[in-house]
C-alpha positions as a Markdown table, in Angstrom:
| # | Residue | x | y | z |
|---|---|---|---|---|
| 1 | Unk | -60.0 | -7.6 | 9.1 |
| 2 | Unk | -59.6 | -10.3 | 6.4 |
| 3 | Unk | -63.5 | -12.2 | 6.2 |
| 4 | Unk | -63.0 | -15.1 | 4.7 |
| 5 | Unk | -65.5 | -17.3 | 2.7 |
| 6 | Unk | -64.9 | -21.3 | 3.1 |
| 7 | Unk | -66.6 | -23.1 | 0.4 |
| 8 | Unk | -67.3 | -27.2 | 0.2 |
| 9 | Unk | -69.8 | -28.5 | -1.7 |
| 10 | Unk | -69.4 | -32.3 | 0.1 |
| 11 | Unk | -71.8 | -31.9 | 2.9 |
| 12 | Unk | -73.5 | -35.5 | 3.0 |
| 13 | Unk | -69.3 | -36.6 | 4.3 |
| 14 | Unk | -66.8 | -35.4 | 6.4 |
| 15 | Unk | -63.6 | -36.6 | 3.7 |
| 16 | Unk | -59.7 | -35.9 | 4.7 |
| 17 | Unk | -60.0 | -32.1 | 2.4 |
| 18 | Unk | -62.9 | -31.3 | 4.9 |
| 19 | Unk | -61.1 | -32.3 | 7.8 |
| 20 | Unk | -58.5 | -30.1 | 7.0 |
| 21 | Unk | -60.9 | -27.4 | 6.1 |
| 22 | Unk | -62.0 | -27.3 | 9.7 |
| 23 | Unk | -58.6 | -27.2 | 11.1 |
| 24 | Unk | -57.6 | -24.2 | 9.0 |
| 25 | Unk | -61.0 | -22.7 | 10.0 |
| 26 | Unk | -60.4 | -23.3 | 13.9 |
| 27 | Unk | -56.7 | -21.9 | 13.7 |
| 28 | Unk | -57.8 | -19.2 | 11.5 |
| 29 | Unk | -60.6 | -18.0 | 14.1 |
| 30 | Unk | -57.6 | -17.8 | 16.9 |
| 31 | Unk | -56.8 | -15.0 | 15.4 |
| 32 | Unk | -59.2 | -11.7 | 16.1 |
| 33 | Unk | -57.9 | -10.5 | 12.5 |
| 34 | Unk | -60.2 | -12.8 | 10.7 |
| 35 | Unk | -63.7 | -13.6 | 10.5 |
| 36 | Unk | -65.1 | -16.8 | 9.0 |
| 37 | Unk | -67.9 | -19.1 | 8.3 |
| 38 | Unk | -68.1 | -22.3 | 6.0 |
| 39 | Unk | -70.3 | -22.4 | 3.3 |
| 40 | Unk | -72.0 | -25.3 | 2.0 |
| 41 | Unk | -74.4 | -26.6 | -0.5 |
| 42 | Unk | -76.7 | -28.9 | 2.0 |
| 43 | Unk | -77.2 | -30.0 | 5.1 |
| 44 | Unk | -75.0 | -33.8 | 6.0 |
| 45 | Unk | -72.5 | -34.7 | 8.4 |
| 46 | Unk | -70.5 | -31.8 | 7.9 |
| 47 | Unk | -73.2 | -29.4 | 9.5 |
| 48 | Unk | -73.4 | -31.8 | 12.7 |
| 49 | Unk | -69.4 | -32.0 | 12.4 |
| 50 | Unk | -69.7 | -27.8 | 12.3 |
| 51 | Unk | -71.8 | -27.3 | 15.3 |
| 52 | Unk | -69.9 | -29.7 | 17.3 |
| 53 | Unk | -67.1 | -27.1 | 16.5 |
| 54 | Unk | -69.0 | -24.3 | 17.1 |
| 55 | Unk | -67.8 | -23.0 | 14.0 |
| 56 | Unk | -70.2 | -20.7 | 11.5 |
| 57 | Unk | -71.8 | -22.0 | 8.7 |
| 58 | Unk | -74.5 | -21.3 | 6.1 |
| 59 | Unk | -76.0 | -23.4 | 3.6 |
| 60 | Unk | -76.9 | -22.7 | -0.1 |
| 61 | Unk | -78.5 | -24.9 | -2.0 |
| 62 | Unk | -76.9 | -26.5 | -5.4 |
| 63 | Unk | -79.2 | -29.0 | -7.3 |
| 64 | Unk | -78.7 | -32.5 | -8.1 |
| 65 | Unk | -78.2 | -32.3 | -11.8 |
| 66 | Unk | -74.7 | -29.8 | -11.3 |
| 67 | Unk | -72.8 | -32.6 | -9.5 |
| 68 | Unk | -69.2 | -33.0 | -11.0 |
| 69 | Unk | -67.9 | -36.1 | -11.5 |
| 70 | Unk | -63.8 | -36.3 | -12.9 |
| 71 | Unk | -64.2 | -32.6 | -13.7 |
| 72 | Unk | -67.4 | -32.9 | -15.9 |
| 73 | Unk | -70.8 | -32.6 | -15.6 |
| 74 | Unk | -72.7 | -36.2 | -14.4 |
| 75 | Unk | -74.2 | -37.5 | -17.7 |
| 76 | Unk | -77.8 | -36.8 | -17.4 |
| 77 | Unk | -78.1 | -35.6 | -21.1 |
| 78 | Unk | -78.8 | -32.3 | -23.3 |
| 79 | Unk | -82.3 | -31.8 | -21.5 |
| 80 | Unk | -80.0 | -32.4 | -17.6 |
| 81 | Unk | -77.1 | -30.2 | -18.8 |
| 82 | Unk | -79.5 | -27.3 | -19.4 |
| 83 | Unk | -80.8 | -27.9 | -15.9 |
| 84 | Unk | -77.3 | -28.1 | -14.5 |
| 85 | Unk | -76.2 | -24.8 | -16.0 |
| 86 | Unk | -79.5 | -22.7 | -14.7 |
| 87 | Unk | -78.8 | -24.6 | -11.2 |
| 88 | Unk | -74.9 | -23.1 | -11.0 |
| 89 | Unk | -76.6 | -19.6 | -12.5 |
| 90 | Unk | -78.5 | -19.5 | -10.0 |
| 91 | Unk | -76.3 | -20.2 | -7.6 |
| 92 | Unk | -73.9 | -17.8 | -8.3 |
| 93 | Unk | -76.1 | -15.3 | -8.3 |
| 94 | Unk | -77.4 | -16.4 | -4.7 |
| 95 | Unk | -73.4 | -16.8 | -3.6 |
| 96 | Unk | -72.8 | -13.4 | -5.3 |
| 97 | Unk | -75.5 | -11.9 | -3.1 |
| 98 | Unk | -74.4 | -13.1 | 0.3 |
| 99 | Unk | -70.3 | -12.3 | -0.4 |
| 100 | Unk | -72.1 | -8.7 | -1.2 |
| 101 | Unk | -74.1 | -8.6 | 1.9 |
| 102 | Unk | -71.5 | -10.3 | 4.4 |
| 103 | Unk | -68.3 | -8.3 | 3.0 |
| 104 | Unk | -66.6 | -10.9 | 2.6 |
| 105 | Unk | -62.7 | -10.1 | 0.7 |
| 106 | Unk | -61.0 | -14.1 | 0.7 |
| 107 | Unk | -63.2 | -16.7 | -1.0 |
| 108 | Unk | -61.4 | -20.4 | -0.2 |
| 109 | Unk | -62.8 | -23.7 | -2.3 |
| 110 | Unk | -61.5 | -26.9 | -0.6 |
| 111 | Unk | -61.3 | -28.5 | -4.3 |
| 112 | Unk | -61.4 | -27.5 | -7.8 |
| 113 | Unk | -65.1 | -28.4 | -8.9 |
| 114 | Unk | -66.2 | -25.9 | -5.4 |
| 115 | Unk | -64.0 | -22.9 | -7.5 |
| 116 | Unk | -66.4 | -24.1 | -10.4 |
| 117 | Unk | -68.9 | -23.4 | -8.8 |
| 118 | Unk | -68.0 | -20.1 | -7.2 |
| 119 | Unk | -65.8 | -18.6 | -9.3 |
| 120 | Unk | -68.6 | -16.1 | -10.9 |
| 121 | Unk | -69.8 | -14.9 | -7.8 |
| 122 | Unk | -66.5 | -14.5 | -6.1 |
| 123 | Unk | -65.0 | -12.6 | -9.0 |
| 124 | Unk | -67.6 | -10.5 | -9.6 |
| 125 | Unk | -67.2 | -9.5 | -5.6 |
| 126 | Unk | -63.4 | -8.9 | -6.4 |
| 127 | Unk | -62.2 | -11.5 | -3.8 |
| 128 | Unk | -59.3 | -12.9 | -3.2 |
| 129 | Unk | -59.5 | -16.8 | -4.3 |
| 130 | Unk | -57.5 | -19.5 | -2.7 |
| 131 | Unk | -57.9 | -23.0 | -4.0 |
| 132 | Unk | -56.8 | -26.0 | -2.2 |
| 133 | Unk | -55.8 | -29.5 | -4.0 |
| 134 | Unk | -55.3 | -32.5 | -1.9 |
| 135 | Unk | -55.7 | -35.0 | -4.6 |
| 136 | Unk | -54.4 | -36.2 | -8.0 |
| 137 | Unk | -56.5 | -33.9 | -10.6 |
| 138 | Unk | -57.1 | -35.3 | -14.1 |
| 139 | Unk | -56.5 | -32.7 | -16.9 |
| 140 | Unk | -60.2 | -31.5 | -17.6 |
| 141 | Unk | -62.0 | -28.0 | -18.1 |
| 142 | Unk | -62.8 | -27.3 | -14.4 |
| 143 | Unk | -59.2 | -27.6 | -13.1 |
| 144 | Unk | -57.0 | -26.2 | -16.4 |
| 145 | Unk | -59.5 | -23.0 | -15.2 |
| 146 | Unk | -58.9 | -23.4 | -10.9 |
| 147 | Unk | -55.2 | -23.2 | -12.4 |
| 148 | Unk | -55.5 | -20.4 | -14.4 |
| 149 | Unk | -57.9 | -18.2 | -12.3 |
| 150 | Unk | -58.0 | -18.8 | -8.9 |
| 151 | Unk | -55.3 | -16.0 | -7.3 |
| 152 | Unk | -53.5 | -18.9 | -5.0 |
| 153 | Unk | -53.4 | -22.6 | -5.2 |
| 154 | Unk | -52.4 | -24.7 | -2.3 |
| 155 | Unk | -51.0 | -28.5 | -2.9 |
| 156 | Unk | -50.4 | -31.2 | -0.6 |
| 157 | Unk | -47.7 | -32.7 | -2.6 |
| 158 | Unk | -45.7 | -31.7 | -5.3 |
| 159 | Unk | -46.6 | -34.5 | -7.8 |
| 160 | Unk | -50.8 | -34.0 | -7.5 |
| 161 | Unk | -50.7 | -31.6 | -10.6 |
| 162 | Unk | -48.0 | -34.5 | -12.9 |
| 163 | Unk | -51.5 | -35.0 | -15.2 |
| 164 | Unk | -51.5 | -31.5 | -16.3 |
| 165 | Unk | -49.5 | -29.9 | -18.8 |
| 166 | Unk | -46.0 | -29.1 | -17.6 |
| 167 | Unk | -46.6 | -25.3 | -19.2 |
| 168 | Unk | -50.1 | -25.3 | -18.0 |
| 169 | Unk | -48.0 | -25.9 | -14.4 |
| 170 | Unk | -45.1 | -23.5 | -14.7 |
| 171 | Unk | -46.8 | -20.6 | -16.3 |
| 172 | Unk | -48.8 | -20.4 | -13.2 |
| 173 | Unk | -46.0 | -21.5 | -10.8 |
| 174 | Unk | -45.6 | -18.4 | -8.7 |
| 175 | Unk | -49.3 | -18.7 | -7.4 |
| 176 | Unk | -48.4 | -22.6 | -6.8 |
| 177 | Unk | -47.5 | -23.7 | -3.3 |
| 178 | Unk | -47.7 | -27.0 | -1.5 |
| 179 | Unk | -48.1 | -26.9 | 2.3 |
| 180 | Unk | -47.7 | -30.1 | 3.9 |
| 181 | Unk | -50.9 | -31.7 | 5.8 |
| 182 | Unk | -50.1 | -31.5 | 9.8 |
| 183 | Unk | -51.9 | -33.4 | 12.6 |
| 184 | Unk | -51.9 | -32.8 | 16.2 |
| 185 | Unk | -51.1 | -36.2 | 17.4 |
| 186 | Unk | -51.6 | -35.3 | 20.8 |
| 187 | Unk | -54.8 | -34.7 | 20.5 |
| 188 | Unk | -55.5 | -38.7 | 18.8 |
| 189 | Unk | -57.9 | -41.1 | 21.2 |
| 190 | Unk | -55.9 | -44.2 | 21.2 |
| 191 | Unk | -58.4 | -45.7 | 23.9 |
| 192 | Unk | -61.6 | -46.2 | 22.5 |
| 193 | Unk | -62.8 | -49.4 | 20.5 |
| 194 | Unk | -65.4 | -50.4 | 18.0 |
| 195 | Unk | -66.8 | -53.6 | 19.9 |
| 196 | Unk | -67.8 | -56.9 | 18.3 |
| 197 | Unk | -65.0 | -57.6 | 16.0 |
| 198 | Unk | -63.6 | -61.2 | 15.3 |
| 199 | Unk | -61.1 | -61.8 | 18.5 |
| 200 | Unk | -59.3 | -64.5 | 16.6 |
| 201 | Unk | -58.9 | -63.2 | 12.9 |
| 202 | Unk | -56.4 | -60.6 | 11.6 |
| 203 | Unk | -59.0 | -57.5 | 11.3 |
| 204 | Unk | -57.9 | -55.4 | 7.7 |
| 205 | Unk | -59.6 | -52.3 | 8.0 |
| 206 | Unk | -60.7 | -50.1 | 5.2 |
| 207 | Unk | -60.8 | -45.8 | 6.0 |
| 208 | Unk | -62.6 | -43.8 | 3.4 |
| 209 | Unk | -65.3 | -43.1 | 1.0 |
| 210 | Unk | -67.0 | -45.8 | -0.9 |
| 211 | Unk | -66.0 | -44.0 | -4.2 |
| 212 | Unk | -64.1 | -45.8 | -7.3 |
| 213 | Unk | -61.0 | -43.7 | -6.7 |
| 214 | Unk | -60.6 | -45.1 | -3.6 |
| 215 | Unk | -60.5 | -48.7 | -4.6 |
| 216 | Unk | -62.7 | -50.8 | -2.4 |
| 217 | Unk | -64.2 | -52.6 | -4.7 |
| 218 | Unk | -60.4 | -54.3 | -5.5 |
| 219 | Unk | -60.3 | -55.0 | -1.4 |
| 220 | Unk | -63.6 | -56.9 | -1.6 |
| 221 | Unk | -63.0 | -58.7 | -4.5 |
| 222 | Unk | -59.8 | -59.7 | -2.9 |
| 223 | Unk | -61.3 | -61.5 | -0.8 |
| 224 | Unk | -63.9 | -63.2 | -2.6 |
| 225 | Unk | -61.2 | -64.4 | -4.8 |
| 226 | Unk | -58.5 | -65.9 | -2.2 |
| 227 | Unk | -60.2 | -67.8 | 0.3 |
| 228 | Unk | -57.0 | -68.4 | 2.5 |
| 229 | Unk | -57.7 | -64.3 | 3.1 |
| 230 | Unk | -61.0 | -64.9 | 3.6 |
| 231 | Unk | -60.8 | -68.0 | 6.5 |
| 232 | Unk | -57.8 | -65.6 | 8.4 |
| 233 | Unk | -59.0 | -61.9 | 8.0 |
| 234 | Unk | -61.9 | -60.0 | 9.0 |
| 235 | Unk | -62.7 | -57.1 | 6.8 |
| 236 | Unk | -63.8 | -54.3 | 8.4 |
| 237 | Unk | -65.1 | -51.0 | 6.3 |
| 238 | Unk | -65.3 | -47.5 | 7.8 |
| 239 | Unk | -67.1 | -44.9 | 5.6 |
| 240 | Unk | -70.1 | -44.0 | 3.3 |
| 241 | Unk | -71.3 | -42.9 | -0.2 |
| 242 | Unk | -70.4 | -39.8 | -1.8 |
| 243 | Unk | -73.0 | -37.4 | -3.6 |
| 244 | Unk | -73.2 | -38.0 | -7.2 |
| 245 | Unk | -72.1 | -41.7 | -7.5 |
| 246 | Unk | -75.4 | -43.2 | -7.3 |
| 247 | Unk | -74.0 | -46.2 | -10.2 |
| 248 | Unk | -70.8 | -46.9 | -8.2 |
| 249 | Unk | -73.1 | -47.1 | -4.7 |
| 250 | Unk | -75.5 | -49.9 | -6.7 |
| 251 | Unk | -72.2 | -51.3 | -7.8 |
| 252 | Unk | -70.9 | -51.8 | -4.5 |
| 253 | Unk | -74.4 | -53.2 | -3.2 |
| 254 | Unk | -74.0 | -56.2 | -5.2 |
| 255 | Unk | -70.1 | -56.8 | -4.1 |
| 256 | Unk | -71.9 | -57.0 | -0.6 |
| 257 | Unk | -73.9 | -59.3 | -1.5 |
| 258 | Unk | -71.4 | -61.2 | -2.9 |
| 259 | Unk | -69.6 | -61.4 | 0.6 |
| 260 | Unk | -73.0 | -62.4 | 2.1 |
| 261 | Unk | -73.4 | -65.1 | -0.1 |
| 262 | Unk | -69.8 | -66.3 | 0.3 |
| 263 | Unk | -69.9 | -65.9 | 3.6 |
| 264 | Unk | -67.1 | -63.9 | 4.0 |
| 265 | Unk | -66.6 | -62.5 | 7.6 |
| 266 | Unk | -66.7 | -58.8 | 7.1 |
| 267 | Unk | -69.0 | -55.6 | 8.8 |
| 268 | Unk | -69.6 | -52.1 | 7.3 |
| 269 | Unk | -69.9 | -49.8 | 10.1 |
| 270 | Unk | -70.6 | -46.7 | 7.5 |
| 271 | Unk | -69.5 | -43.1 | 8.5 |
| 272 | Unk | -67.7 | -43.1 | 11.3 |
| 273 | Unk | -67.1 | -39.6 | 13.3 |
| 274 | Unk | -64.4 | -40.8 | 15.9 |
| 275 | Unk | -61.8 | -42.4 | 13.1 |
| 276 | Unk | -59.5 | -42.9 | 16.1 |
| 277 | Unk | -61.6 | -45.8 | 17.6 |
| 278 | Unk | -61.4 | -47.7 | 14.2 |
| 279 | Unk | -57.5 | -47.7 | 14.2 |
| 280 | Unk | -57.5 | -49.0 | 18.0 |
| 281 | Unk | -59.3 | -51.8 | 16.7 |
| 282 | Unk | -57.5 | -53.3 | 13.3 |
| 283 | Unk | -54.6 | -54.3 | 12.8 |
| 284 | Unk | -53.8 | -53.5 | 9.0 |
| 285 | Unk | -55.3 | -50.7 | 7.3 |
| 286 | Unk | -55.8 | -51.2 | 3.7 |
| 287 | Unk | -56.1 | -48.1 | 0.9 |
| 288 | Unk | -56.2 | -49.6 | -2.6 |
| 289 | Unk | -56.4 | -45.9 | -4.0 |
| 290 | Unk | -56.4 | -45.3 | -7.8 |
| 291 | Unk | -54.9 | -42.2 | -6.7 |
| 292 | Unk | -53.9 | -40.3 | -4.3 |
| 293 | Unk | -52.3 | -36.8 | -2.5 |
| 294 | Unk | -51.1 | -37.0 | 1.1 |
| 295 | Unk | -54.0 | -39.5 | 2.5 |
| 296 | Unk | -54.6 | -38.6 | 6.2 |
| 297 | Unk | -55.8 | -42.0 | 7.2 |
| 298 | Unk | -52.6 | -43.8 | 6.1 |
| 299 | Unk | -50.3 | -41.1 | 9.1 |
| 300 | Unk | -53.5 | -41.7 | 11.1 |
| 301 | Unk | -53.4 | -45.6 | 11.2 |
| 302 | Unk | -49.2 | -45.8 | 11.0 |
| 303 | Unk | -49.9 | -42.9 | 14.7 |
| 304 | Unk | -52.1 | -45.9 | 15.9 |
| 305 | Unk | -49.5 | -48.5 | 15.5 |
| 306 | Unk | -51.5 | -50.2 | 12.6 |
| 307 | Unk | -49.9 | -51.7 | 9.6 |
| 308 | Unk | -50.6 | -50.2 | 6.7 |
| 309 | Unk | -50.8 | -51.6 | 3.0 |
| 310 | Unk | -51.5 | -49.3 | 0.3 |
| 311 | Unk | -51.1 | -48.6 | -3.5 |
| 312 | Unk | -47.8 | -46.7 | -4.7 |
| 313 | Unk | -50.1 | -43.8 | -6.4 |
């Protein structure tokens, strides 16, 4: 029997990479020939996504100061990057000594900084590491070693790796494979609504994390800055904050009250668990991504019969 660790360190969202987590995990436990449970540094929205599943968990906790941010470690400082180095320590050790005590042989990390952070433990242990890259990945430390270390690396797209070095990429090519992200369209509520939009303006809707990668600060400013946009359109915004980018959140406060003051029509509905209902209820979906792999909400919203503008990344 092959029993399989899941690791994610993003428990405060549930982000397309998690989504897809949970799928593999629900396919994987069809199968009698595998055991697994999701590990995770905190509880969030992905432990109430989780036990909706019925799907088996546990939770191990990090530390604020070993938060990655672009492959490196947040900039608290000498005196923070000491902290950050006992907190990984001594979580390793603690994810060394559950893989021990669990058995488990196939250690998965739904992103490069989680095989960071478990690499020790899961090496140590003599797993079997699978990494999985849905995004563009900068050439930095933590992802030059996922390449190099991590026994099989799963893509979404052939060009998420075109930052790296081209040896870097074909000296590891045979442990390289991209696997295309699949839906179950079937399975898609194309009935239910988010209720008290504009009836009379085009509503351009906005699907993701309020992070910098993800551009929403351009879609706001668009509108502060064209007011024929801003007397037609309703802007409607679908998501929260990510762990670890506290200066982009404070950031993004201000652009709100930007809108407010300019009164431009526009409603933040936050983290949304039913996706589906926001697509019903737009007509455009806008993703002004600095970069990108295979965004789920763009085959999502196109399912849905929603326009869909988005940057060529």
């Amino acid at each position: 029997m092959s029993r399989i660790l899941l690791f994610t360190s993003q428990y405060e969202g549930v982000f397309g990479s998690t989504r897809s987590m949970i799928q593999l995990v629900k396919v994987l436990d069809e199968n009698p020939e595998h055991e697994c449970v999701v590990l995770t540094t905190g509880r969030g929205k992905l432990i109430g996504l989780l036990e909706s599943e019925n799907l088996k968990y546990h939770t191990i906790p990090l530390g604020r100061f070993s938060s990655l941010t672009g492959g490196k470690l947040r900039p608290y400082g000498w005196r923070g990057k000491i902290r950050a180095a006992f907190e990984i320590l001594r979580f390793q050790i603690q994810v060394f000594r559950y893989i021990r005590r669990n058995r488990f042989n196939i250690v998965y990390a739904n992103n490069p900084g989680s095989f960071f952070r478990i690499y020790l433990a899961a090496r140590l242990n003599r797993c079997r590491t699978v990494t999985y890259i849905r995004s563009a990945v900068q050439n930095d430390a933590v992802t030059r070693l996922t390449i190099r270390k991590s026994r099989q690396i799963i893509t979404i797209a052939d060009g998420l790796l075109r930052e790296l070095p081209s040896s870097l990429v074909a000296a590891n090519s045979d442990r390289i494979r991209t696997i295309y992200t699949g839906f179950d369209f079937d399975s898609f509520d194309y009935k239910t609504r988010i209720e008290g939009l504009s009836p009379d303006k085009v509503k351009v809707g906005y699907v993701a994390s309020l992070t910098q990668r993800k551009g929403i600060d351009f879609l706001i400013r668009l509108f502060l800055e064209n007011p024929e946009i801003a007397e037609r359109a309703q802007l409607v915004i679908a998501g929260g904050y990510s762990h670890g980018h506290e200066d982009y959140r404070a950031a993004m406060e201000r652009l709100f009250a930007q809108m407010d003051e300019a009164g431009i029509d526009y409603i933040h509905l936050g983290f949304q668990g039913n996706v589906h209902a926001m697509y019903n209820s737009i007509d455009v979906l806008a993703l002004p991504s600095l970069s990108e792999g295979l965004p789920r909400v763009v085959i999502e919203a196109m399912a849905h019969g929603c326009a869909v503008i988005a940057n060529d990344v």
